[in-house]
JSON list of C-alpha atoms in Angstrom, two decimals:
[
{"chain": "W", "resi": 1, "resn": "MET", "atom": "CA", "xyz": [-32.81, -15.34, -49.86]},
{"chain": "W", "resi": 2, "resn": "ALA", "atom": "CA", "xyz": [-31.40, -18.87, -50.00]},
{"chain": "W", "resi": 3, "resn": "SER", "atom": "CA", "xyz": [-28.92, -19.77, -52.66]},
{"chain": "W", "resi": 4, "resn": "GLY", "atom": "CA", "xyz": [-29.47, -22.61, -55.08]},
{"chain": "W", "resi": 5, "resn": "ASN", "atom": "CA", "xyz": [-27.57, -25.11, -52.93]},
{"chain": "W", "resi": 6, "resn": "ALA", "atom": "CA", "xyz": [-30.25, -27.47, -51.58]},
{"chain": "W", "resi": 7, "resn": "ILE", "atom": "CA", "xyz": [-27.92, -29.68, -49.57]},
{"chain": "W", "resi": 8, "resn": "ARG", "atom": "CA", "xyz": [-26.15, -26.92, -47.70]},
{"chain": "W", "resi": 9, "resn": "GLY", "atom": "CA", "xyz": [-25.01, -27.94, -44.23]},
{"chain": "W", "resi": 10, "resn": "SER", "atom": "CA", "xyz": [-25.18, -31.67, -44.83]},
{"chain": "W", "resi": 11, "resn": "ARG", "atom": "CA", "xyz": [-22.67, -34.23, -45.91]},
{"chain": "W", "resi": 12, "resn": "VAL", "atom": "CA", "xyz": [-22.75, -37.00, -48.45]},
{"chain": "W", "resi": 13, "resn": "GLY", "atom": "CA", "xyz": [-24.54, -39.99, -46.99]},
{"chain": "W", "resi": 14, "resn": "ALA", "atom": "CA", "xyz": [-26.22, -37.96, -44.28]},
{"chain": "W", "resi": 15, "resn": "GLY", "atom": "CA", "xyz": [-29.63, -39.00, -43.22]},
{"chain": "W", "resi": 16, "resn": "PRO", "atom": "CA", "xyz": [-31.33, -41.29, -40.80]},
{"chain": "W", "resi": 17, "resn": "MET", "atom": "CA", "xyz": [-29.42, -44.51, -40.50]},
{"chain": "W", "resi": 18, "resn": "GLY", "atom": "CA", "xyz": [-30.66, -47.54, -38.68]},
{"chain": "W", "resi": 19, "resn": "GLU", "atom": "CA", "xyz": [-29.34, -51.00, -37.99]},
{"chain": "W", "resi": 20, "resn": "ALA", "atom": "CA", "xyz": [-30.63, -52.11, -41.38]},
{"chain": "W", "resi": 21, "resn": "GLU", "atom": "CA", "xyz": [-28.21, -49.81, -43.21]},
{"chain": "W", "resi": 22, "resn": "ARG", "atom": "CA", "xyz": [-25.21, -50.29, -40.91]},
{"chain": "W", "resi": 23, "resn": "GLY", "atom": "CA", "xyz": [-25.52, -54.00, -40.35]},
{"chain": "W", "resi": 24, "resn": "GLU", "atom": "CA", "xyz": [-25.48, -55.85, -37.07]},
{"chain": "W", "resi": 25, "resn": "SER", "atom": "CA", "xyz": [-23.13, -54.59, -34.37]},
{"chain": "W", "resi": 26, "resn": "ALA", "atom": "CA", "xyz": [-20.69, -57.06, -32.86]},
{"chain": "W", "resi": 27, "resn": "PRO", "atom": "CA", "xyz": [-21.48, -58.34, -29.37]},
{"chain": "W", "resi": 28, "resn": "ARG", "atom": "CA", "xyz": [-19.59, -56.37, -26.71]},
{"chain": "W", "resi": 29, "resn": "ILE", "atom": "CA", "xyz": [-18.47, -57.03, -23.15]},
{"chain": "W", "resi": 30, "resn": "ARG", "atom": "CA", "xyz": [-17.49, -54.41, -20.55]},
{"chain": "W", "resi": 31, "resn": "ILE", "atom": "CA", "xyz": [-14.63, -55.27, -18.21]},
{"chain": "W", "resi": 32, "resn": "SER", "atom": "CA", "xyz": [-13.80, -53.28, -15.05]},
{"chain": "W", "resi": 33, "resn": "PHE", "atom": "CA", "xyz": [-10.20, -52.28, -14.37]},
{"chain": "W", "resi": 34, "resn": "TRP", "atom": "CA", "xyz": [-8.94, -50.57, -11.17]},
{"chain": "W", "resi": 35, "resn": "CYS", "atom": "CA", "xyz": [-5.73, -48.59, -10.68]},
{"chain": "W", "resi": 36, "resn": "SER", "atom": "CA", "xyz": [-3.78, -48.08, -7.45]},
{"chain": "W", "resi": 37, "resn": "ASN", "atom": "CA", "xyz": [-5.60, -44.75, -6.88]},
{"chain": "W", "resi": 38, "resn": "GLY", "atom": "CA", "xyz": [-8.96, -46.57, -6.80]},
{"chain": "W", "resi": 39, "resn": "HIS", "atom": "CA", "xyz": [-10.20, -45.27, -10.17]},
{"chain": "W", "resi": 40, "resn": "GLU", "atom": "CA", "xyz": [-12.42, -47.64, -12.12]},
{"chain": "W", "resi": 41, "resn": "THR", "atom": "CA", "xyz": [-12.58, -47.73, -15.90]},
{"chain": "W", "resi": 42, "resn": "GLN", "atom": "CA", "xyz": [-14.81, -49.97, -18.00]},
{"chain": "W", "resi": 43, "resn": "PRO", "atom": "CA", "xyz": [-13.64, -50.26, -21.60]},
{"chain": "W", "resi": 44, "resn": "SER", "atom": "CA", "xyz": [-15.73, -52.39, -23.92]},
{"chain": "W", "resi": 45, "resn": "PHE", "atom": "CA", "xyz": [-14.27, -55.21, -25.97]},
{"chain": "W", "resi": 46, "resn": "ALA", "atom": "CA", "xyz": [-15.61, -57.38, -28.75]},
{"chain": "W", "resi": 47, "resn": "GLY", "atom": "CA", "xyz": [-17.10, -60.57, -27.36]},
{"chain": "W", "resi": 48, "resn": "ASP", "atom": "CA", "xyz": [-14.44, -62.75, -28.96]},
{"chain": "W", "resi": 49, "resn": "ALA", "atom": "CA", "xyz": [-11.47, -60.43, -28.29]},
{"chain": "W", "resi": 50, "resn": "GLN", "atom": "CA", "xyz": [-8.65, -61.32, -25.94]},
{"chain": "W", "resi": 51, "resn": "VAL", "atom": "CA", "xyz": [-8.92, -59.03, -22.91]},
{"chain": "W", "resi": 52, "resn": "PRO", "atom": "CA", "xyz": [-5.55, -57.63, -21.71]},
{"chain": "W", "resi": 53, "resn": "GLU", "atom": "CA", "xyz": [-4.37, -58.11, -18.13]},
{"chain": "W", "resi": 54, "resn": "THR", "atom": "CA", "xyz": [-3.74, -54.38, -17.60]},
{"chain": "W", "resi": 55, "resn": "TRP", "atom": "CA", "xyz": [-5.27, -51.18, -18.97]},
{"chain": "W", "resi": 56, "resn": "ASP", "atom": "CA", "xyz": [-4.06, -47.59, -18.62]},
{"chain": "W", "resi": 57, "resn": "CYS", "atom": "CA", "xyz": [-6.26, -45.52, -16.30]},
{"chain": "W", "resi": 58, "resn": "PRO", "atom": "CA", "xyz": [-7.68, -42.56, -18.26]},
{"chain": "W", "resi": 59, "resn": "ARG", "atom": "CA", "xyz": [-7.75, -40.35, -15.13]},
{"chain": "W", "resi": 60, "resn": "CYS", "atom": "CA", "xyz": [-4.23, -40.76, -13.71]},
{"chain": "W", "resi": 61, "resn": "GLY", "atom": "CA", "xyz": [-2.35, -42.81, -16.34]},
{"chain": "W", "resi": 62, "resn": "PHE", "atom": "CA", "xyz": [-1.33, -45.56, -13.90]},
{"chain": "W", "resi": 63, "resn": "PRO", "atom": "CA", "xyz": [-1.74, -49.20, -14.97]},
{"chain": "W", "resi": 64, "resn": "ALA", "atom": "CA", "xyz": [-5.06, -50.73, -13.92]},
{"chain": "W", "resi": 65, "resn": "GLY", "atom": "CA", "xyz": [-5.81, -54.41, -13.32]},
{"chain": "W", "resi": 66, "resn": "LYS", "atom": "CA", "xyz": [-8.92, -56.55, -13.17]},
{"chain": "W", "resi": 67, "resn": "ASP", "atom": "CA", "xyz": [-8.55, -57.33, -9.44]},
{"chain": "W", "resi": 68, "resn": "ARG", "atom": "CA", "xyz": [-9.99, -54.50, -7.35]},
{"chain": "W", "resi": 69, "resn": "ASP", "atom": "CA", "xyz": [-8.23, -55.58, -4.15]},
{"chain": "W", "resi": 70, "resn": "SER", "atom": "CA", "xyz": [-4.71, -55.80, -5.62]},
{"chain": "W", "resi": 71, "resn": "PRO", "atom": "CA", "xyz": [-4.24, -53.37, -8.51]},
{"chain": "W", "resi": 72, "resn": "PRO", "atom": "CA", "xyz": [-0.84, -53.17, -10.24]},
{"chain": "W", "resi": 73, "resn": "ASP", "atom": "CA", "xyz": [1.81, -50.99, -8.64]},
{"chain": "W", "resi": 74, "resn": "PRO", "atom": "CA", "xyz": [2.34, -47.55, -10.17]},
{"chain": "W", "resi": 75, "resn": "PRO", "atom": "CA", "xyz": [5.45, -47.23, -12.33]},
{"chain": "W", "resi": 76, "resn": "ARG", "atom": "CA", "xyz": [8.59, -46.09, -10.55]},
{"chain": "W", "resi": 77, "resn": "THR", "atom": "CA", "xyz": [9.77, -42.79, -11.95]},
{"chain": "W", "resi": 78, "resn": "GLU", "atom": "CA", "xyz": [13.45, -41.97, -11.84]},
{"chain": "W", "resi": 79, "resn": "PRO", "atom": "CA", "xyz": [14.67, -38.39, -11.88]},
{"chain": "W", "resi": 80, "resn": "TYR", "atom": "CA", "xyz": [16.34, -37.00, -14.96]},
{"chain": "W", "resi": 81, "resn": "LYS", "atom": "CA", "xyz": [20.08, -37.68, -15.08]},
{"chain": "W", "resi": 82, "resn": "THR", "atom": "CA", "xyz": [22.55, -35.34, -16.69]},
{"chain": "W", "resi": 83, "resn": "HIS", "atom": "CA", "xyz": [25.37, -36.49, -18.92]},
{"chain": "W", "resi": 84, "resn": "LEU", "atom": "CA", "xyz": [27.79, -35.79, -16.08]},
{"chain": "W", "resi": 85, "resn": "ALA", "atom": "CA", "xyz": [25.83, -38.10, -13.75]},
{"chain": "W", "resi": 86, "resn": "TYR", "atom": "CA", "xyz": [26.13, -40.96, -16.26]},
{"chain": "W", "resi": 87, "resn": "VAL", "atom": "CA", "xyz": [29.88, -40.30, -16.63]},
{"chain": "W", "resi": 88, "resn": "ARG", "atom": "CA", "xyz": [30.33, -40.33, -12.86]},
{"chain": "W", "resi": 89, "resn": "GLU", "atom": "CA", "xyz": [28.62, -43.73, -12.71]},
{"chain": "W", "resi": 90, "resn": "ARG", "atom": "CA", "xyz": [31.14, -45.17, -15.16]},
{"chain": "W", "resi": 91, "resn": "ARG", "atom": "CA", "xyz": [34.35, -43.50, -13.95]},
{"chain": "W", "resi": 92, "resn": "SER", "atom": "CA", "xyz": [35.94, -42.85, -10.59]},
{"chain": "W", "resi": 93, "resn": "ASP", "atom": "CA", "xyz": [37.52, -39.55, -9.57]},
{"chain": "W", "resi": 94, "resn": "ALA", "atom": "CA", "xyz": [40.98, -41.03, -10.15]},
{"chain": "W", "resi": 95, "resn": "ASP", "atom": "CA", "xyz": [40.01, -42.00, -13.72]},
{"chain": "W", "resi": 96, "resn": "GLY", "atom": "CA", "xyz": [38.75, -38.49, -14.32]},
{"chain": "W", "resi": 97, "resn": "GLU", "atom": "CA", "xyz": [41.97, -36.92, -13.02]},
{"chain": "W", "resi": 98, "resn": "ALA", "atom": "CA", "xyz": [44.06, -39.18, -15.29]},
{"chain": "W", "resi": 99, "resn": "ILE", "atom": "CA", "xyz": [41.98, -38.34, -18.36]},
{"chain": "W", "resi": 100, "resn": "LEU", "atom": "CA", "xyz": [42.15, -34.61, -17.55]},
{"chain": "W", "resi": 101, "resn": "ALA", "atom": "CA", "xyz": [45.93, -34.74, -17.07]},
{"chain": "W", "resi": 102, "resn": "GLU", "atom": "CA", "xyz": [46.34, -36.56, -20.39]},
{"chain": "W", "resi": 103, "resn": "ALA", "atom": "CA", "xyz": [44.15, -34.04, -22.21]},
{"chain": "W", "resi": 104, "resn": "LEU", "atom": "CA", "xyz": [46.04, -31.07, -20.70]},
{"chain": "W", "resi": 105, "resn": "ALA", "atom": "CA", "xyz": [49.38, -32.64, -21.62]},
{"chain": "W", "resi": 106, "resn": "LYS", "atom": "CA", "xyz": [48.18, -33.09, -25.20]},
{"chain": "W", "resi": 107, "resn": "LEU", "atom": "CA", "xyz": [47.04, -29.44, -25.38]},
{"chain": "W", "resi": 108, "resn": "ARG", "atom": "CA", "xyz": [50.38, -28.21, -24.03]},
{"chain": "W", "resi": 109, "resn": "GLY", "atom": "CA", "xyz": [52.22, -30.27, -26.64]},
{"chain": "W", "resi": 110, "resn": "GLU", "atom": "CA", "xyz": [53.94, -32.48, -24.12]},
{"chain": "W", "resi": 111, "resn": "ILE", "atom": "CA", "xyz": [52.70, -35.67, -25.77]}
]
């Protein structure tokens, strides 16, 4: 037996909606973008919107351009660097030896 709730399973404002209730939709344009892997994506933009030069490919994530024959290059990924790798870029081995000797002298109470 059904309970007394007549609108069960529906939401407020539910019902058939047509263009008359929603208003006119804005004119749209579809632009094709291609990535370096050859994937094509066609996002839609408002007719008066400024279309960007690049768009991220939803399949591979690479940047995609409007020119099919020369898409943008994929981003160059650099491997993760440790803190020690950054220190070695800034200091030579001689600098490291001098800093270590100074720190050891301080620990031994010589300074």
